[in-house]
């Protein structure tokens, strides 16, 4: 919000040197989901509130207006989440069940693969994690899409602000103290019904494609279904038990 408003005033920023900050990723899936909700809902809601202000602004060039509205907000903060979720988790599996609908190979495979590789060029040391990253991002796209619509429509949790919980070294120091205790696991903390439901849908579509399909989409469908099941059964991130 501050960056956009400062840019609309015509302010320019000068970056001096490299600032090294020690950061920490969310340790639990619940914390990560809250973080992604905030990061997806916020920009969508800001886009709703500032669209006219950006368009009417006279202190910045037309090029910058188009860049902010189209590239920064519309493509990166809204369309990217919705397309990933709808196309890869809904449309492609549905085409297996409805053979009359055919997606061109360039749209289903080639262009997405090129875009993914271009995004991964910046981190060559992590190329071996590329497939896992794609599958996990597709899973998380469901929550990002939901958060995006909440922001655009100003519904439900649009103003929710949950600070991302990070364990740091606390989990390491408590391991010894809790080693003798038997943790009490609540099923509701481990099972995520949305992911399990989508995983079951993808697995069914994969089986259908094996039996009747011709496009070999089942390779992707089974891998994506496994990713949804892994997240759905709570095997991602640190699990903080209730003792």
mmCIF file of C-alpha atoms in Angstrom:
data_model
loop_
_atom_site.group_PDB
_atom_site.id
_atom_site.type_symbol
_atom_site.label_atom_id
_atom_site.label_comp_id
_atom_site.label_asym_id
_atom_site.label_seq_id
_atom_site.Cartn_x
_atom_site.Cartn_y
_atom_site.Cartn_z
ATOM 1 C CA UNK A 1 0.000 0.000 0.000
ATOM 2 C CA UNK A 2 2.745 2.452 0.963
ATOM 3 C CA UNK A 3 4.872 1.551 -2.063
ATOM 4 C CA UNK A 4 1.995 2.095 -4.502
ATOM 5 C CA UNK A 5 0.956 5.393 -2.924
ATOM 6 C CA UNK A 6 4.552 6.639 -2.892
ATOM 7 C CA UNK A 7 4.933 5.737 -6.576
ATOM 8 C CA UNK A 8 1.725 7.604 -7.430
ATOM 9 C CA UNK A 9 3.213 10.726 -5.860
ATOM 10 C CA UNK A 10 6.124 10.450 -8.257
ATOM 11 C CA UNK A 11 8.664 9.506 -5.603
ATOM 12 C CA UNK A 12 11.726 7.584 -6.748
ATOM 13 C CA UNK A 13 13.630 5.079 -4.661
ATOM 14 C CA UNK A 14 17.370 4.553 -4.489
ATOM 15 C CA UNK A 15 18.641 1.197 -3.268
ATOM 16 C CA UNK A 16 22.017 1.401 -1.552
ATOM 17 C CA UNK A 17 24.098 -1.740 -1.100
ATOM 18 C CA UNK A 18 23.058 -5.249 -0.151
ATOM 19 C CA UNK A 19 20.991 -5.598 2.994
ATOM 20 C CA UNK A 20 21.320 -9.054 4.489
ATOM 21 C CA UNK A 21 18.455 -10.028 6.752
ATOM 22 C CA UNK A 22 18.164 -13.336 8.563
ATOM 23 C CA UNK A 23 14.657 -14.554 7.923
ATOM 24 C CA UNK A 24 12.620 -17.603 8.771
ATOM 25 C CA UNK A 25 9.937 -19.458 6.865
ATOM 26 C CA UNK A 26 6.691 -20.415 8.627
ATOM 27 C CA UNK A 27 7.233 -23.740 10.379
ATOM 28 C CA UNK A 28 3.689 -25.105 10.257
ATOM 29 C CA UNK A 29 1.275 -25.508 7.370
ATOM 30 C CA UNK A 30 -1.385 -23.558 9.281
ATOM 31 C CA UNK A 31 0.948 -20.582 9.715
ATOM 32 C CA UNK A 32 1.985 -20.733 6.057
ATOM 33 C CA UNK A 33 -1.648 -20.779 4.927
ATOM 34 C CA UNK A 34 -2.432 -17.719 7.051
ATOM 35 C CA UNK A 35 0.584 -15.961 5.561
ATOM 36 C CA UNK A 36 -0.411 -16.796 1.977
ATOM 37 C CA UNK A 37 -3.979 -15.694 2.672
ATOM 38 C CA UNK A 38 -2.705 -12.314 3.838
ATOM 39 C CA UNK A 39 -0.311 -11.943 0.909
ATOM 40 C CA UNK A 40 -3.041 -12.819 -1.635
ATOM 41 C CA UNK A 41 -6.053 -11.091 -0.073
ATOM 42 C CA UNK A 42 -4.224 -7.826 0.656
ATOM 43 C CA UNK A 43 -3.054 -6.980 -2.895
ATOM 44 C CA UNK A 44 -6.460 -7.955 -4.349
ATOM 45 C CA UNK A 45 -8.264 -5.689 -1.892
ATOM 46 C CA UNK A 46 -5.754 -2.887 -2.532
ATOM 47 C CA UNK A 47 -6.380 -3.267 -6.280
ATOM 48 C CA UNK A 48 -10.127 -2.872 -5.703
ATOM 49 C CA UNK A 49 -9.639 0.249 -3.588
ATOM 50 C CA UNK A 50 -6.978 1.994 -5.659
ATOM 51 C CA UNK A 51 -7.850 1.135 -9.274
ATOM 52 C CA UNK A 52 -9.585 4.446 -10.014
ATOM 53 C CA UNK A 53 -7.014 6.441 -8.059
ATOM 54 C CA UNK A 54 -4.216 4.902 -10.116
ATOM 55 C CA UNK A 55 -6.057 5.478 -13.406
ATOM 56 C CA UNK A 56 -6.821 9.138 -12.618
ATOM 57 C CA UNK A 57 -3.387 9.992 -11.244
ATOM 58 C CA UNK A 58 -1.630 12.782 -13.159
ATOM 59 C CA UNK A 59 1.812 12.600 -11.539
ATOM 60 C CA UNK A 60 2.923 9.380 -13.222
ATOM 61 C CA UNK A 61 3.146 8.349 -16.858
ATOM 62 C CA UNK A 62 0.629 6.233 -18.729
ATOM 63 C CA UNK A 63 3.252 3.505 -19.028
ATOM 64 C CA UNK A 64 3.638 3.300 -15.248
ATOM 65 C CA UNK A 65 -0.140 3.207 -14.778
ATOM 66 C CA UNK A 66 -0.448 0.302 -17.222
ATOM 67 C CA UNK A 67 2.485 -1.454 -15.571
ATOM 68 C CA UNK A 68 0.995 -1.163 -12.075
ATOM 69 C CA UNK A 69 -2.585 -2.033 -13.042
ATOM 70 C CA UNK A 70 -1.924 -4.756 -15.592
ATOM 71 C CA UNK A 71 1.431 -6.311 -14.743
ATOM 72 C CA UNK A 72 1.761 -5.810 -10.993
ATOM 73 C CA UNK A 73 -1.851 -6.203 -9.858
ATOM 74 C CA UNK A 74 -3.953 -7.936 -12.516
ATOM 75 C CA UNK A 75 -1.477 -10.498 -13.842
ATOM 76 C CA UNK A 76 0.793 -11.219 -10.857
ATOM 77 C CA UNK A 77 -1.614 -10.782 -7.938
ATOM 78 C CA UNK A 78 -4.955 -11.922 -9.342
ATOM 79 C CA UNK A 79 -4.874 -13.813 -12.644
ATOM 80 C CA UNK A 80 -1.818 -15.928 -11.751
ATOM 81 C CA UNK A 81 -3.519 -17.457 -8.696
ATOM 82 C CA UNK A 82 -6.863 -18.034 -10.386
ATOM 83 C CA UNK A 83 -5.412 -19.545 -13.581
ATOM 84 C CA UNK A 84 -3.146 -21.924 -11.662
ATOM 85 C CA UNK A 85 -5.987 -23.174 -9.491
ATOM 86 C CA UNK A 86 -8.758 -23.356 -12.089
ATOM 87 C CA UNK A 87 -6.700 -24.566 -15.055
ATOM 88 C CA UNK A 88 -4.468 -27.193 -13.432
ATOM 89 C CA UNK A 89 -6.758 -28.430 -10.674
ATOM 90 C CA UNK A 90 -10.145 -28.202 -12.396
ATOM 91 C CA UNK A 91 -10.045 -27.740 -16.185
ATOM 92 C CA UNK A 92 -7.341 -30.226 -17.193
ATOM 93 C CA UNK A 93 -8.819 -33.021 -15.013
ATOM 94 C CA UNK A 94 -12.297 -32.214 -16.363
ATOM 95 C CA UNK A 95 -11.135 -32.599 -19.975
ATOM 96 C CA UNK A 96 -10.246 -36.205 -19.158
ATOM 97 C CA UNK A 97 -13.882 -36.849 -18.254
ATOM 98 C CA UNK A 98 -15.187 -34.904 -21.262
ATOM 99 C CA UNK A 99 -13.102 -36.055 -24.270
ATOM 100 C CA UNK A 100 -14.999 -33.703 -26.609
ATOM 101 C CA UNK A 101 -13.097 -30.809 -25.003
ATOM 102 C CA UNK A 102 -9.472 -30.810 -26.091
ATOM 103 C CA UNK A 103 -6.768 -28.469 -24.778
ATOM 104 C CA UNK A 104 -3.934 -27.744 -27.239
ATOM 105 C CA UNK A 105 -0.580 -29.132 -26.134
ATOM 106 C CA UNK A 106 1.008 -25.673 -26.358
ATOM 107 C CA UNK A 107 -1.487 -24.358 -23.819
ATOM 108 C CA UNK A 108 -1.420 -27.305 -21.460
ATOM 109 C CA UNK A 109 2.276 -28.220 -21.556
ATOM 110 C CA UNK A 110 4.678 -26.112 -23.608
ATOM 111 C CA UNK A 111 3.916 -22.528 -22.524
ATOM 112 C CA UNK A 112 3.488 -23.362 -18.803
ATOM 113 C CA UNK A 113 6.759 -25.330 -18.906
ATOM 114 C CA UNK A 114 8.649 -22.428 -20.507
ATOM 115 C CA UNK A 115 7.253 -19.931 -17.975
ATOM 116 C CA UNK A 116 8.168 -22.230 -15.083
ATOM 117 C CA UNK A 117 11.729 -22.720 -16.349
ATOM 118 C CA UNK A 118 12.172 -18.975 -16.802
ATOM 119 C CA UNK A 119 11.019 -18.399 -13.213
ATOM 120 C CA UNK A 120 13.464 -21.024 -11.988
ATOM 121 C CA UNK A 121 16.493 -19.587 -13.795
ATOM 122 C CA UNK A 122 17.115 -17.186 -10.923
ATOM 123 C CA UNK A 123 17.697 -20.053 -8.485
ATOM 124 C CA UNK A 124 19.727 -22.669 -10.409
ATOM 125 C CA UNK A 125 20.796 -24.453 -7.207
ATOM 126 C CA UNK A 126 17.168 -25.411 -6.600
ATOM 127 C CA UNK A 127 16.392 -26.880 -10.031
ATOM 128 C CA UNK A 128 16.237 -30.381 -8.536
ATOM 129 C CA UNK A 129 13.239 -29.210 -6.469
ATOM 130 C CA UNK A 130 11.373 -27.816 -9.468
ATOM 131 C CA UNK A 131 8.781 -30.609 -9.773
ATOM 132 C CA UNK A 132 8.036 -30.569 -6.027
ATOM 133 C CA UNK A 133 7.711 -26.779 -6.104
ATOM 134 C CA UNK A 134 5.224 -26.896 -9.001
ATOM 135 C CA UNK A 135 3.056 -29.518 -7.319
ATOM 136 C CA UNK A 136 3.061 -27.703 -3.963
ATOM 137 C CA UNK A 137 2.321 -24.332 -5.600
ATOM 138 C CA UNK A 138 -0.672 -25.882 -7.358
ATOM 139 C CA UNK A 139 -1.968 -27.096 -4.007
ATOM 140 C CA UNK A 140 -1.532 -23.694 -2.396
ATOM 141 C CA UNK A 141 -3.147 -21.962 -5.391
ATOM 142 C CA UNK A 142 -6.550 -23.065 -4.074
ATOM 143 C CA UNK A 143 -6.100 -21.004 -0.920
ATOM 144 C CA UNK A 144 -4.570 -18.087 -2.800
ATOM 145 C CA UNK A 145 -7.523 -18.037 -5.214
ATOM 146 C CA UNK A 146 -9.988 -18.063 -2.328
ATOM 147 C CA UNK A 147 -8.099 -15.226 -0.624
ATOM 148 C CA UNK A 148 -7.984 -13.265 -3.897
ATOM 149 C CA UNK A 149 -11.772 -13.387 -4.288
ATOM 150 C CA UNK A 150 -12.211 -12.429 -0.629
ATOM 151 C CA UNK A 151 -10.037 -9.375 -1.268
ATOM 152 C CA UNK A 152 -11.793 -8.415 -4.510
ATOM 153 C CA UNK A 153 -15.276 -8.810 -3.029
ATOM 154 C CA UNK A 154 -14.347 -7.524 0.449
ATOM 155 C CA UNK A 155 -15.961 -10.574 1.966
ATOM 156 C CA UNK A 156 -15.483 -12.554 5.181
ATOM 157 C CA UNK A 157 -11.846 -12.480 6.263
ATOM 158 C CA UNK A 158 -10.786 -9.486 4.167
ATOM 159 C CA UNK A 159 -9.610 -7.486 7.206
ATOM 160 C CA UNK A 160 -8.218 -10.449 9.099
ATOM 161 C CA UNK A 161 -4.613 -9.977 10.228
ATOM 162 C CA UNK A 162 -3.024 -13.039 11.782
ATOM 163 C CA UNK A 163 0.652 -12.660 12.614
ATOM 164 C CA UNK A 164 2.604 -15.524 11.063
ATOM 165 C CA UNK A 165 3.638 -17.896 13.813
ATOM 166 C CA UNK A 166 7.291 -18.941 13.616
ATOM 167 C CA UNK A 167 8.872 -21.429 15.969
ATOM 168 C CA UNK A 168 12.532 -20.461 15.579
ATOM 169 C CA UNK A 169 14.683 -22.482 17.943
ATOM 170 C CA UNK A 170 11.836 -22.941 20.397
ATOM 171 C CA UNK A 171 10.899 -26.311 18.940
ATOM 172 C CA UNK A 172 14.475 -27.573 19.344
ATOM 173 C CA UNK A 173 14.693 -26.569 22.994
ATOM 174 C CA UNK A 174 11.405 -28.260 23.836
ATOM 175 C CA UNK A 175 12.253 -31.576 22.180
ATOM 176 C CA UNK A 176 14.188 -32.922 25.140
ATOM 177 C CA UNK A 177 11.539 -31.826 27.634
ATOM 178 C CA UNK A 178 8.711 -33.442 25.693
ATOM 179 C CA UNK A 179 10.550 -36.561 24.572
ATOM 180 C CA UNK A 180 9.219 -38.564 27.486
ATOM 181 C CA UNK A 181 5.645 -37.434 26.911
ATOM 182 C CA UNK A 182 3.350 -39.041 24.416
ATOM 183 C CA UNK A 183 1.860 -36.257 22.259
ATOM 184 C CA UNK A 184 -1.875 -36.042 21.961
ATOM 185 C CA UNK A 185 -2.750 -35.708 18.299
ATOM 186 C CA UNK A 186 -6.065 -34.185 17.310
ATOM 187 C CA UNK A 187 -7.365 -35.488 13.982
ATOM 188 C CA UNK A 188 -8.713 -32.053 13.054
ATOM 189 C CA UNK A 189 -5.192 -30.648 13.199
ATOM 190 C CA UNK A 190 -3.870 -33.172 10.696
ATOM 191 C CA UNK A 191 -6.686 -33.572 8.182
ATOM 192 C CA UNK A 192 -7.461 -30.858 5.624
ATOM 193 C CA UNK A 193 -10.699 -31.758 3.861
ATOM 194 C CA UNK A 194 -10.340 -29.355 0.925
ATOM 195 C CA UNK A 195 -6.997 -30.841 -0.126
ATOM 196 C CA UNK A 196 -8.242 -34.390 0.427
ATOM 197 C CA UNK A 197 -11.356 -33.715 -1.675
ATOM 198 C CA UNK A 198 -9.392 -32.243 -4.586
ATOM 199 C CA UNK A 199 -6.834 -35.051 -4.298
ATOM 200 C CA UNK A 200 -9.611 -37.649 -4.570
ATOM 201 C CA UNK A 201 -11.017 -35.822 -7.612
ATOM 202 C CA UNK A 202 -7.612 -35.762 -9.331
ATOM 203 C CA UNK A 203 -6.965 -39.419 -8.500
ATOM 204 C CA UNK A 204 -10.327 -40.421 -9.965
ATOM 205 C CA UNK A 205 -9.605 -38.419 -13.133
ATOM 206 C CA UNK A 206 -6.191 -40.079 -13.362
ATOM 207 C CA UNK A 207 -7.728 -43.551 -13.144
ATOM 208 C CA UNK A 208 -10.298 -42.580 -15.770
ATOM 209 C CA UNK A 209 -7.548 -41.340 -18.077
ATOM 210 C CA UNK A 210 -5.629 -44.602 -17.693
ATOM 211 C CA UNK A 211 -8.714 -46.554 -18.727
ATOM 212 C CA UNK A 212 -10.144 -44.348 -21.464
ATOM 213 C CA UNK A 213 -7.817 -41.399 -22.159
ATOM 214 C CA UNK A 214 -5.286 -40.833 -24.917
ATOM 215 C CA UNK A 215 -3.360 -37.750 -23.745
ATOM 216 C CA UNK A 216 -1.404 -39.372 -20.911
ATOM 217 C CA UNK A 217 -2.578 -36.688 -18.494
ATOM 218 C CA UNK A 218 -2.694 -39.373 -15.815
ATOM 219 C CA UNK A 219 1.046 -38.900 -15.192
ATOM 220 C CA UNK A 220 0.428 -35.344 -14.013
ATOM 221 C CA UNK A 221 -2.899 -36.174 -12.360
ATOM 222 C CA UNK A 222 -1.462 -38.904 -10.145
ATOM 223 C CA UNK A 223 1.531 -36.778 -9.112
ATOM 224 C CA UNK A 224 -0.718 -33.828 -8.296
ATOM 225 C CA UNK A 225 -3.167 -36.068 -6.437
ATOM 226 C CA UNK A 226 -0.299 -37.396 -4.296
ATOM 227 C CA UNK A 227 0.747 -33.808 -3.508
ATOM 228 C CA UNK A 228 -2.791 -32.955 -2.397
ATOM 229 C CA UNK A 229 -2.962 -36.098 -0.251
ATOM 230 C CA UNK A 230 0.378 -35.316 1.405
ATOM 231 C CA UNK A 231 -0.814 -31.842 2.340
ATOM 232 C CA UNK A 232 -4.308 -33.093 3.175
ATOM 233 C CA UNK A 233 -3.001 -35.619 5.682
ATOM 234 C CA UNK A 234 -0.793 -32.989 7.319
ATOM 235 C CA UNK A 235 2.637 -34.215 6.237
ATOM 236 C CA UNK A 236 3.950 -30.777 5.284
ATOM 237 C CA UNK A 237 5.778 -28.551 7.727
ATOM 238 C CA UNK A 238 6.428 -28.991 11.419
ATOM 239 C CA UNK A 239 3.585 -30.525 13.387
ATOM 240 C CA UNK A 240 3.047 -28.947 16.792
ATOM 241 C CA UNK A 241 1.246 -31.508 18.897
ATOM 242 C CA UNK A 242 -1.042 -30.777 21.840
ATOM 243 C CA UNK A 243 0.224 -32.536 24.940
#
